[in-house]
Amino acid sequence: MPRMRMNQAISAAIADEMRANPDVIVLGEDVAVAEGPFKTSAGLLEEFGPLRVRDTPISEMGFLGAAVGAAATGLRPVVEIMFVEFLGVALDQLSTEGAKFHYLSGGQVTVPLTVRASVGAGLGFGTQHSQTLESWVVGTPGLKLAVASGPATAYGLMRAAIRDDNPVVVLEPRRLYAQREEVTTGEAGIIALGQARQAASGDDATVVALGSTVGTATEAAADGSWSADVIDLQSLQPWDQDLVYASVARTGRLVTVEENPLSGGWGADVVAAVAADLFGELKAPPLRITAPDVPVPFGKELEERYMPSSAYVGEQITELLDTGRVPPPWWQREENTP
Amino acid sequence: MNTPLERREALQQDRQVRYERMVEIRALENKVQDLFDEGLVHGTTHLCLGQEAVAVGVAAAARVTDQVTCTYRGHGVALALGLTPVQLLGEILGREAGSIGGIGGSMHLCDPEIGLMPTFAIVGAGIPVAAGAALTAQVRGTDDAAIAVFGDGSTNIGAFHEALNLAAIWKLPVVFVCENNQYGEYSRIDLTTPVEDIACRAESYAIGGTIVDGQDPDAVAEAVSSALDHARSGGGPTLLELKTYRYAGHSRADTAPYRPDGEFESWYEKDPIVNFGRQLLDEGVLGENGIDEVQATVNARIDAAVELVLDSAPTPVDAMFAHVLAP
């Protein structure tokens, strides 16, 4: 198994799909000659040439819309949105056009489009380049959404996304691009969309994490006085209820760990579903561990505090287990009252 | 240390101050790079080295009550408008002394007192916002105006075209200042833009489009002044294309390996600071040792600012909760 950084795994996944299918093309700002600002399209221009690997102007609405049109007429475009925030100017083409074509053609038109975007805090890029923004994508029927948590999931989810006949958004936590691990490549490395993965096993709680928080939650579980199933959701739309429910039915406690603000975060959906369907199985109220409802601040100390750390996750879960109640988040504790 | 307003007034009145401000911008950008290399800056930064005359010319022409939107490559425009080195370095270094208290970083500066609207880290986003600031002036019946400063890359984004169209049909008092530095992120303009001169895009919106030497602060100030006069008198918007050159790469990680051989050298012959300095010497505005004296003054000011900022308090964690919503 090759050892790869996450950006290398992404380049490898795209290259493997491009070799397998001549309809796969790559579009984005500085993805060809410069191989992507995060080096997530390394070697693609050289191997596949300028017809299939294209630098675009800074025109997200234009090139994402063009990708929708190309996908609807037979190609399988992979579009890079350098920072997920840049999706804002192109959201109509994704959510209101591309996501609706299959429905509005009575099933006759498919849109096999992959939209990749870097997400998240931790690199000091400031508030307009540090959000996760899953909330821009969930709640749009017709779209699928996957989030990478490291090199192996990035590889597997990317290949599945490119093969899927629907528009799929794949989010890539920016601070993980340089993370390295062994990656199963080839068919065996492909990860079905909608399927979660158990990243750690334990008895006291089910900790559901996504993207950057998978590592945080796994670290907390390894250090804690408690043990937990850590589930890497991998896909958010659809999400793997079976794996989560099976685990919660066994542990009796649900915790979500999210990098996004509390309000509107993906964990609310998971908690609502579990609370409704497994009400009788729960030994404690579900706990959501999130960032506060503020824009992502600049400044190393502020940014680190903004994102849930493994120490904080550990403390919150310990308190949940000790008291049977949901502990207040750090920003509501007396010593931190703003 | 002078206040932002004092700095602005001095620059408007005195061409020697304009020269000094360009020297300050360059020295500060170089200092930011040094601080980066020393590991003292968290995150990223986008330097405007080579584009100093654009910043200073715009600030010389704009009234302090005019509103200016600019980009993430905005250190120069901010300093020219009057932001102090301490406010700028404080923001970049995450200190309370920063222009918004260190909560924004390199890409997010703001000072309403000198007309600097919150700067934009999204390409093109400031262009319609400037049109909106002009709408305020029009609705209120003041003769203020707005200026959008943006790069050549953003003229390929929808917001540019929508904003120009809107401003044209409503005759908004706004000046669209495109600093064409030849590169959009890592790509040369000819790879992303089918026209050589951005100014020609004005024709689609039936407004004036003028090419200006962006390396000459007098030419920039004159062109912006004239477009502002036109705007204030109800004539509507103008698109100015300021030809300039980005000496550094796109951001800290970019060493600009894509730059053709000799390109930098040929632009450096038009260096705005060297040439304007020479011109002021010839005119007698600067004395015999004027160039060295200005450099020494600027260096001392920046060294003092760096020391002050590095010794100052980092932004406290609970600052993140302030100003999320207006009271």
XYZ file of C-alpha atoms in Angstrom:
665
model
C 0.000 0.000 0.000
C 1.501 3.351 -0.966
C 1.920 5.984 1.701
C 0.478 9.273 0.514
C -0.410 12.751 1.612
C -4.073 13.612 1.231
C -3.394 15.904 -1.723
C -1.471 13.096 -3.428
C -4.314 10.674 -2.763
C -6.749 13.078 -4.395
C -4.522 13.485 -7.454
C -4.171 9.682 -7.630
C -7.914 9.081 -7.381
C -8.672 11.541 -10.176
C -5.878 10.105 -12.329
C -7.173 6.551 -11.833
C -10.668 7.566 -12.894
C -9.301 9.527 -15.859
C -7.388 6.441 -17.009
C -10.513 4.319 -16.639
C -12.845 6.687 -18.426
C -12.008 9.205 -21.171
C -15.133 11.199 -20.287
C -13.585 12.378 -17.031
C -12.277 15.936 -17.319
C -10.863 18.358 -14.752
C -11.661 22.079 -14.528
C -10.643 24.728 -12.041
C -8.515 27.744 -11.247
C -4.829 26.910 -11.644
C -5.475 23.154 -11.605
C -3.557 22.407 -14.820
C -0.189 24.141 -15.170
C 0.208 24.880 -11.456
C -1.348 21.507 -10.498
C -3.698 23.161 -8.018
C -2.853 25.589 -5.232
C -2.982 22.643 -2.827
C -1.325 20.299 -5.370
C -4.456 18.188 -5.688
C -4.123 17.716 -9.441
C -0.444 16.827 -9.636
C 0.585 15.198 -12.891
C -2.855 15.407 -14.497
C -2.042 17.922 -17.222
C 1.119 16.065 -18.121
C -0.619 12.706 -18.415
C -3.990 13.692 -19.852
C -3.272 16.890 -21.750
C -4.935 20.280 -22.031
C -8.138 19.022 -23.665
C -9.123 17.198 -20.488
C -7.312 19.200 -17.798
C -8.136 22.883 -17.989
C -7.253 26.030 -16.157
C -10.208 28.352 -15.913
C -10.547 32.081 -15.393
C -11.698 33.168 -11.940
C -15.297 32.555 -12.958
C -16.851 29.954 -10.688
C -20.394 30.451 -11.943
C -19.145 30.098 -15.500
C -17.060 26.983 -15.150
C -19.287 25.197 -12.662
C -22.263 25.917 -14.906
C -20.286 24.661 -17.899
C -19.501 21.518 -15.944
C -23.208 20.994 -15.291
C -23.840 21.304 -19.022
C -20.973 18.991 -19.914
C -22.133 16.457 -17.342
C -25.691 16.572 -18.633
C -24.436 15.802 -22.123
C -22.085 12.962 -21.422
C -18.846 14.010 -19.729
C -17.936 13.411 -16.104
C -16.363 16.702 -14.996
C -14.382 17.056 -11.802
C -14.481 20.706 -10.783
C -12.218 22.258 -8.193
C -13.559 25.121 -6.098
C -10.333 26.277 -4.473
C -11.959 27.398 -1.219
C -15.532 26.286 -0.503
C -16.472 29.921 0.059
C -15.986 30.504 -3.674
C -18.938 28.171 -4.249
C -21.122 31.033 -3.108
C -21.001 32.777 -6.473
C -21.784 29.505 -8.285
C -24.384 28.006 -5.983
C -27.245 28.520 -8.407
C -25.614 26.282 -10.994
C -25.033 23.535 -8.455
C -28.105 23.622 -6.240
C -30.815 25.051 -8.431
C -29.708 23.813 -11.862
C -27.477 20.744 -11.672
C -29.181 19.198 -8.661
C -32.576 19.446 -10.362
C -31.850 18.243 -13.918
C -32.559 14.587 -13.268
C -35.839 15.411 -11.570
C -36.839 18.016 -14.120
C -36.124 15.713 -17.052
C -38.289 12.963 -15.660
C -35.161 10.916 -15.082
C -33.895 11.261 -18.649
C -30.898 13.482 -17.943
C -28.165 12.624 -15.462
C -25.489 14.981 -14.115
C -22.397 12.948 -13.209
C -20.543 15.911 -11.794
C -17.988 15.995 -8.987
C -17.388 19.290 -7.211
C -14.338 19.299 -4.951
C -13.700 22.068 -2.454
C -11.263 22.699 0.359
C -12.898 23.459 3.699
C -12.232 24.353 7.280
C -10.107 26.294 9.691
C -6.668 25.766 11.135
C -4.383 27.419 8.615
C -4.877 31.071 9.509
C -6.569 31.941 6.225
C -9.072 34.247 7.928
C -12.808 34.200 8.170
C -13.656 34.154 4.440
C -11.392 31.165 3.760
C -11.925 28.976 6.830
C -15.510 27.728 6.922
C -16.783 24.172 6.421
C -20.194 25.103 4.920
C -21.700 21.624 4.612
C -24.876 23.553 5.357
C -24.768 25.093 1.854
C -25.108 21.617 0.371
C -27.232 19.508 2.730
C -30.936 19.984 2.420
C -30.712 20.050 -1.368
C -32.306 16.865 -2.681
C -30.520 15.803 -5.840
C -27.031 16.372 -4.441
C -24.776 13.951 -2.625
C -22.172 15.148 -0.165
C -19.038 13.373 1.047
C -16.302 14.688 3.309
C -12.744 13.323 3.413
C -11.091 12.676 6.765
C -7.633 11.787 5.496
C -5.747 10.351 2.514
C -7.524 6.975 2.343
C -11.047 8.340 2.566
C -10.165 11.128 0.153
C -9.033 8.556 -2.395
C -11.985 6.246 -1.919
C -14.697 8.886 -1.795
C -13.286 10.781 -4.785
C -13.348 7.724 -7.008
C -16.884 6.881 -5.906
C -17.986 10.471 -6.513
C -16.566 10.528 -10.043
C -18.307 7.217 -10.846
C -21.630 8.339 -9.414
C -24.298 9.476 -11.864
C -25.379 12.347 -9.610
C -23.789 15.660 -8.727
C -21.567 14.900 -5.751
C -19.780 17.465 -3.617
C -16.588 16.229 -1.978
C -15.239 18.451 0.771
C -11.568 18.286 1.723
C -10.407 19.675 5.084
C -7.555 22.022 4.192
C -5.481 21.285 7.207
C -5.342 17.586 6.274
C -3.791 18.010 2.819
C -0.325 17.345 4.191
C -1.409 14.453 6.423
C 0.148 11.169 5.374
C -1.070 7.580 5.653
C -1.144 4.291 3.785
C -3.823 4.317 1.120
C -5.469 1.324 -0.500
C -5.582 2.273 -4.165
C -7.407 0.590 -7.005
C -10.909 -0.847 -6.868
C -10.424 -2.053 -3.307
C -9.850 1.504 -2.147
C -13.158 2.862 -3.401
C -15.588 3.832 -0.640
C -19.295 3.642 -1.415
C -21.120 6.924 -0.934
C -23.554 6.836 1.952
C -21.425 4.433 3.920
C -19.808 5.354 7.245
C -16.686 3.803 8.717
C -15.921 2.764 12.244
C -12.656 4.491 13.137
C -12.447 3.241 16.742
C -14.398 0.882 18.981
C -15.621 1.205 22.546
C -18.579 0.864 24.859
C -19.419 4.119 26.606
C -20.616 6.272 23.723
C -21.003 6.560 19.964
C -18.991 9.523 18.736
C -19.990 10.578 15.241
C -17.435 12.733 13.432
C -16.910 14.139 9.956
C -13.884 15.361 8.032
C -11.397 17.154 10.261
C -13.096 16.067 13.482
C -12.550 12.355 12.849
C -8.934 12.683 13.905
C -9.919 14.892 16.830
C -12.512 12.403 18.079
C -10.246 9.398 17.583
C -7.487 11.112 19.528
C -9.897 11.996 22.325
C -11.146 8.410 22.500
C -7.589 7.088 22.662
C -6.704 9.447 25.521
C -9.961 9.277 27.455
C -10.878 7.526 30.644
C -13.787 6.164 28.639
C -14.062 4.162 25.437
C -16.242 4.878 22.454
C -17.169 3.858 18.958
C -15.863 6.636 16.731
C -17.773 6.731 13.480
C -16.399 8.604 10.487
C -19.591 9.506 8.689
C -17.733 9.947 5.335
C -20.972 10.878 3.572
C -23.445 13.392 4.872
C -26.016 13.171 2.137
C -27.090 10.423 2.408
C -25.663 9.455 5.804
C -25.302 5.964 7.157
C -28.112 5.569 9.671
C -27.583 1.812 9.912
C -24.053 2.008 11.296
C -24.844 4.904 13.631
C -28.045 3.308 14.926
C -26.406 -0.064 15.495
C -23.691 1.585 17.546
C -25.994 3.856 19.564
C -28.290 0.905 20.286
C -25.279 -0.755 21.895
C -23.626 2.201 23.692
C -26.781 4.161 24.589
C -25.038 7.517 24.146
C -24.629 9.739 21.087
C -22.049 12.491 20.660
C -21.427 14.461 17.481
C -18.176 16.352 16.930
C -18.500 19.167 14.382
C -16.187 21.927 13.180
C -19.138 24.110 12.165
C -21.091 26.587 14.299
C -23.699 25.078 16.628
C -26.650 26.513 14.741
C -27.490 24.655 11.568
C -24.692 22.118 11.967
C -24.992 18.629 10.477
C -25.030 17.056 13.935
C -28.513 18.431 14.520
C -29.889 16.080 11.855
C -28.083 13.066 13.310
C -29.233 13.907 16.818
C -32.828 14.470 15.697
C -32.963 11.146 13.865
C -31.414 9.187 16.734
C -33.544 10.903 19.360
C -36.688 10.093 17.419
C -35.871 6.551 16.378
C -33.844 5.299 19.342
C -35.474 7.287 22.121
C -35.918 4.284 24.354
C -32.318 3.127 23.926
C -30.634 6.313 25.096
C -29.017 6.405 28.538
C -28.158 10.093 28.269
C -29.233 13.064 26.195
C -27.332 13.412 22.899
C -24.360 15.778 23.049
C -23.257 18.010 20.197
C -19.692 19.306 20.381
C -19.306 22.163 17.912
C -17.697 25.519 17.302
C -19.481 28.598 18.657
C -21.891 30.671 16.572
C -19.257 33.149 15.407
C -17.393 33.721 12.133
C -14.059 31.887 12.139
C -11.632 34.243 13.876
C -8.059 34.951 12.786
C -5.204 34.565 15.260
C -3.635 31.254 16.131
C -4.962 31.021 19.649
C -8.471 32.113 18.648
C -8.644 29.767 15.706
C -7.445 26.832 17.780
C -10.039 27.599 20.424
C -12.748 27.928 17.784
C -12.281 24.361 16.533
C -13.128 21.563 18.967
C -9.811 20.169 20.222
C -9.317 16.575 21.299
C -8.818 17.748 24.898
C -12.127 19.599 24.812
C -13.924 16.630 23.246
C -12.454 14.453 25.985
C -13.642 16.782 28.752
C -17.155 17.119 27.374
C -17.630 13.382 27.012
C -16.174 12.724 30.449
C -18.647 15.168 31.935
C -21.544 13.633 30.024
C -20.617 10.210 31.379
C -20.101 11.495 34.921
C -23.282 13.534 35.213
C -25.688 12.049 32.694
C -26.326 15.587 31.480
C -25.155 17.609 28.499
C -22.346 19.885 29.711
C -22.461 23.505 28.575
C -20.033 24.342 25.746
C -16.818 26.127 26.690
C -18.164 29.495 25.694
C -21.068 29.207 28.102
C -18.977 28.246 31.090
C -18.615 30.951 33.665
C -14.907 31.537 33.196
C -15.414 32.037 29.459
C -18.554 34.119 29.429
C -18.074 36.616 26.653
C 2.535 58.755 15.268
C 0.075 60.537 13.000
C -3.565 59.505 12.968
C -5.080 57.893 9.873
C -6.867 61.141 9.013
C -3.693 63.176 9.361
C -1.833 60.699 7.203
C -4.512 60.957 4.561
C -4.623 64.736 4.542
C -0.858 64.960 4.280
C -0.849 62.619 1.324
C -3.536 64.580 -0.460
C -1.687 67.838 -0.055
C 1.894 66.895 -0.654
C 3.533 64.908 -3.438
C 6.571 64.267 -1.305
C 4.296 62.505 1.163
C 2.959 60.420 -1.715
C 6.485 59.368 -2.509
C 7.163 58.638 1.127
C 3.957 56.594 1.373
C 4.975 54.465 -1.599
C 8.320 53.838 0.070
C 6.435 52.961 3.255
C 4.161 50.500 1.462
C 7.102 48.753 -0.126
C 9.110 48.634 3.078
C 6.138 47.335 5.023
C 5.364 44.628 2.499
C 9.000 43.537 2.614
C 8.794 43.550 6.398
C 5.654 41.401 6.273
C 7.548 38.919 4.129
C 10.429 38.925 6.653
C 8.040 38.368 9.549
C 6.517 35.527 7.595
C 9.893 33.964 6.984
C 10.587 34.249 10.706
C 7.418 32.296 11.419
C 5.700 35.183 13.186
C 2.709 35.456 10.839
C -0.114 32.935 11.091
C -1.825 32.071 7.830
C -1.221 33.680 4.494
C -0.639 37.080 2.950
C -0.805 38.668 -0.499
C 1.731 41.393 -1.185
C 1.205 44.421 -3.444
C 4.891 45.072 -4.167
C 5.141 46.932 -7.474
C 1.610 48.330 -7.239
C 2.341 51.187 -4.844
C 1.503 53.982 -7.288
C -2.021 52.647 -7.770
C -2.701 52.784 -4.047
C -1.229 56.226 -3.547
C -2.826 57.728 -6.654
C -6.285 56.504 -5.659
C -5.904 57.784 -2.102
C -4.672 61.162 -3.328
C -7.722 61.587 -5.555
C -10.435 60.289 -3.216
C -12.054 62.445 -0.582
C -11.979 61.054 2.893
C -15.780 60.751 2.757
C -15.641 58.653 -0.423
C -15.946 54.927 0.179
C -13.303 52.532 -1.120
C -13.587 48.765 -1.535
C -10.431 46.806 -2.189
C -9.124 43.289 -2.266
C -7.115 40.855 -0.165
C -4.046 42.410 -1.828
C -5.006 45.548 -0.013
C -2.190 46.512 2.332
C -1.056 49.279 -0.009
C -4.479 50.811 -0.572
C -5.158 50.713 3.163
C -1.873 52.436 4.050
C -2.347 55.004 1.311
C -5.832 55.827 2.547
C -4.276 56.470 5.939
C -4.239 53.219 7.893
C -1.168 53.296 10.128
C 1.652 50.757 10.030
C 0.667 49.745 13.569
C -2.956 49.122 12.541
C -1.808 47.051 9.578
C 0.908 45.041 11.325
C -1.333 44.576 14.342
C -3.963 42.970 12.152
C -1.508 40.756 10.300
C 0.085 39.645 13.566
C -3.232 39.055 15.382
C -2.895 41.847 17.931
C -5.487 44.072 19.556
C -3.689 46.988 17.916
C -4.884 45.784 14.506
C -7.398 47.767 12.509
C -10.197 45.403 13.527
C -8.544 44.155 16.698
C -6.639 41.268 15.156
C -9.738 39.234 14.394
C -9.359 39.486 10.614
C -5.732 39.007 9.629
C -3.939 40.066 6.468
C -6.968 39.940 4.166
C -9.437 41.770 6.401
C -8.726 45.421 7.062
C -11.201 48.216 7.704
C -11.294 51.827 8.827
C -14.538 53.714 8.131
C -13.005 57.005 9.256
C -10.882 57.075 6.101
C -13.431 55.422 3.828
C -11.842 51.977 3.876
C -14.726 49.525 3.770
C -14.084 45.970 5.025
C -11.676 44.482 2.492
C -12.700 41.451 0.461
C -11.129 38.002 0.307
C -13.540 36.823 -2.377
C -12.565 37.810 -5.907
C -14.865 40.479 -7.330
C -17.040 40.765 -4.248
C -16.173 44.402 -3.582
C -17.272 45.676 -6.993
C -21.066 45.586 -6.466
C -20.573 46.714 -2.881
C -18.896 49.886 -4.134
C -21.877 50.432 -6.427
C -24.030 50.173 -3.317
C -21.961 52.765 -1.478
C -22.493 55.017 -4.487
C -26.230 54.342 -4.291
C -26.207 55.670 -0.732
C -24.618 58.903 -1.929
C -27.139 59.182 -4.765
C -30.186 58.514 -2.572
C -29.004 60.880 0.137
C -28.080 63.552 -2.354
C -24.505 64.027 -1.155
C -21.770 64.469 -3.706
C -19.657 61.676 -2.289
C -18.598 58.831 -4.504
C -17.308 55.304 -4.247
C -14.242 53.597 -5.675
C -13.891 49.881 -6.270
C -10.286 48.730 -6.535
C -9.963 45.221 -7.929
C -7.636 43.074 -9.980
C -7.688 42.041 -13.611
C -8.738 38.531 -12.594
C -11.987 39.735 -11.120
C -13.139 41.178 -14.434
C -13.969 37.621 -15.479
C -16.399 37.135 -12.653
C -20.106 37.821 -12.915
C -20.113 40.399 -10.139
C -17.911 42.727 -12.221
C -20.278 42.716 -15.171
C -23.429 42.938 -13.071
C -22.051 45.831 -11.046
C -20.920 47.817 -14.104
C -24.281 47.333 -15.781
C -26.219 48.357 -12.683
C -24.027 51.372 -12.020
C -24.330 52.450 -15.653
C -28.133 52.306 -15.856
C -28.514 54.084 -12.520
C -25.667 56.522 -13.213
C -24.164 55.760 -9.841
C -21.256 57.896 -8.652
C -18.659 55.146 -8.642
C -15.239 54.684 -10.206
C -14.175 51.162 -11.096
C -10.410 50.948 -10.732
C -8.944 47.799 -12.206
C -5.340 47.300 -11.191
C -4.179 45.117 -14.023
C -1.095 43.502 -12.518
C -0.941 40.951 -15.349
C -1.695 37.912 -13.182
C -4.811 36.324 -11.695
C -3.508 34.079 -8.966
C -1.019 31.783 -10.803
C -2.178 32.535 -14.334
C -1.032 35.211 -16.757
C -3.859 37.390 -17.943
C -3.652 36.220 -21.569
C -4.490 32.669 -20.461
C -7.726 33.714 -18.785
C -8.873 36.847 -20.588
C -9.439 37.201 -24.344
C -8.917 40.981 -24.503
C -5.603 42.699 -23.956
C -7.080 45.816 -22.414
C -9.659 45.461 -19.672
C -10.718 49.057 -20.367
C -12.536 47.948 -23.524
C -15.068 46.150 -21.367
C -16.516 49.550 -20.458
C -17.965 49.800 -23.940
C -20.497 47.043 -23.219
C -21.930 49.172 -20.467
C -21.796 52.464 -22.365
C -19.446 54.057 -19.846
C -16.014 55.554 -20.242
C -13.058 53.183 -20.195
C -9.537 54.589 -19.892
C -6.107 53.011 -19.789
C -3.792 54.649 -17.273
C -0.100 54.187 -16.450
C -0.487 52.502 -13.067
C 3.202 52.986 -12.275
C 2.887 56.779 -12.234
C 1.143 58.118 -9.126
C 0.461 61.501 -10.752
C -1.227 59.864 -13.730
C -3.294 57.639 -11.442
C -4.366 60.551 -9.248
C -5.304 62.635 -12.265
C -7.343 59.877 -13.909
C -9.169 58.971 -10.702
C -9.850 62.658 -9.938
C -11.304 63.210 -13.341
C -13.504 60.073 -13.094
C -14.631 61.163 -9.630
C -15.571 64.620 -10.931
C -17.605 62.963 -13.667
C -19.299 60.706 -11.101
C -20.070 63.517 -8.666
C -21.609 65.633 -11.367
C -24.135 62.924 -12.234
C -22.241 61.493 -15.191
C -22.192 57.965 -13.803
C -19.412 55.428 -13.517
C -16.070 55.090 -15.300
C -13.835 52.077 -15.708
C -10.135 52.842 -15.320
C -7.559 50.233 -16.178
C -4.297 50.876 -14.347
C -1.494 48.920 -15.962
C 0.797 47.720 -13.216
C 2.800 44.666 -12.188
C 2.786 42.271 -9.252
C 6.400 41.827 -8.162
C 5.647 38.966 -5.763
C 3.776 35.712 -6.342
C 0.074 35.354 -5.638
C 0.544 34.521 -1.973
C 3.228 33.391 0.410
C 3.411 29.902 -1.064
C 3.847 31.109 -4.641
C 7.331 31.873 -5.931
C 5.911 32.718 -9.390
C 7.850 30.109 -11.384
C 5.476 30.754 -14.289
C 6.824 34.254 -14.872
C 8.625 34.531 -18.232
C 12.342 35.359 -18.108
C 13.022 39.058 -18.246
C 9.436 40.116 -17.513
C 10.138 41.290 -14.004
C 13.257 43.150 -15.129
C 11.407 44.965 -17.855
C 8.688 46.066 -15.450
C 11.257 47.063 -12.867
C 12.515 49.670 -15.339
C 9.139 51.306 -14.790
C 9.360 50.946 -11.029
C 6.991 53.512 -9.530
C 9.195 54.374 -6.570
C 12.468 54.718 -8.461
C 10.876 56.801 -11.196
C 8.768 59.054 -9.000
C 11.764 59.622 -6.740
C 13.818 60.704 -9.746
C 11.066 62.966 -10.914
C 10.761 64.671 -7.525
C 14.530 65.149 -7.421
C 14.447 66.751 -10.869
C 11.609 68.998 -9.816
C 13.446 69.950 -6.657
C 10.638 68.647 -4.479
C 13.147 66.280 -2.930
C 16.504 67.676 -1.869
C 19.835 66.177 -2.835
C 19.704 63.534 -0.104
C 15.937 63.315 -0.188
C 15.700 59.706 -1.301
C 17.949 58.461 1.494
C 16.259 60.666 4.041
C 12.806 59.375 3.146
C 14.035 55.795 3.306
C 15.597 56.403 6.715
C 12.435 58.045 8.057
C 10.294 55.204 6.773
C 12.612 52.511 8.092
C 12.624 54.084 11.538
C 8.832 54.340 11.515
C 8.412 50.720 10.516
C 10.971 49.412 12.959
C 9.160 51.278 15.723
C 5.801 49.908 14.564
C 7.089 46.341 14.448
C 8.557 46.652 17.916
C 5.390 48.178 19.308
C 3.168 45.526 17.749
C 5.335 42.580 18.726
C 5.372 43.862 22.310
C 1.616 44.437 22.337
C -1.118 42.162 23.605
C -2.327 39.341 21.359
C -6.017 39.414 20.623
C -7.779 37.657 23.502
C -9.802 34.540 22.759
C -13.113 36.039 23.840
C -12.757 38.750 21.183
C -14.254 36.230 18.751
C -17.677 36.780 20.347
C -17.760 40.524 19.863
C -19.540 42.151 16.911
C -21.205 39.041 15.478
C -24.462 40.996 15.398
C -25.083 44.705 15.740
C -26.548 45.596 19.126
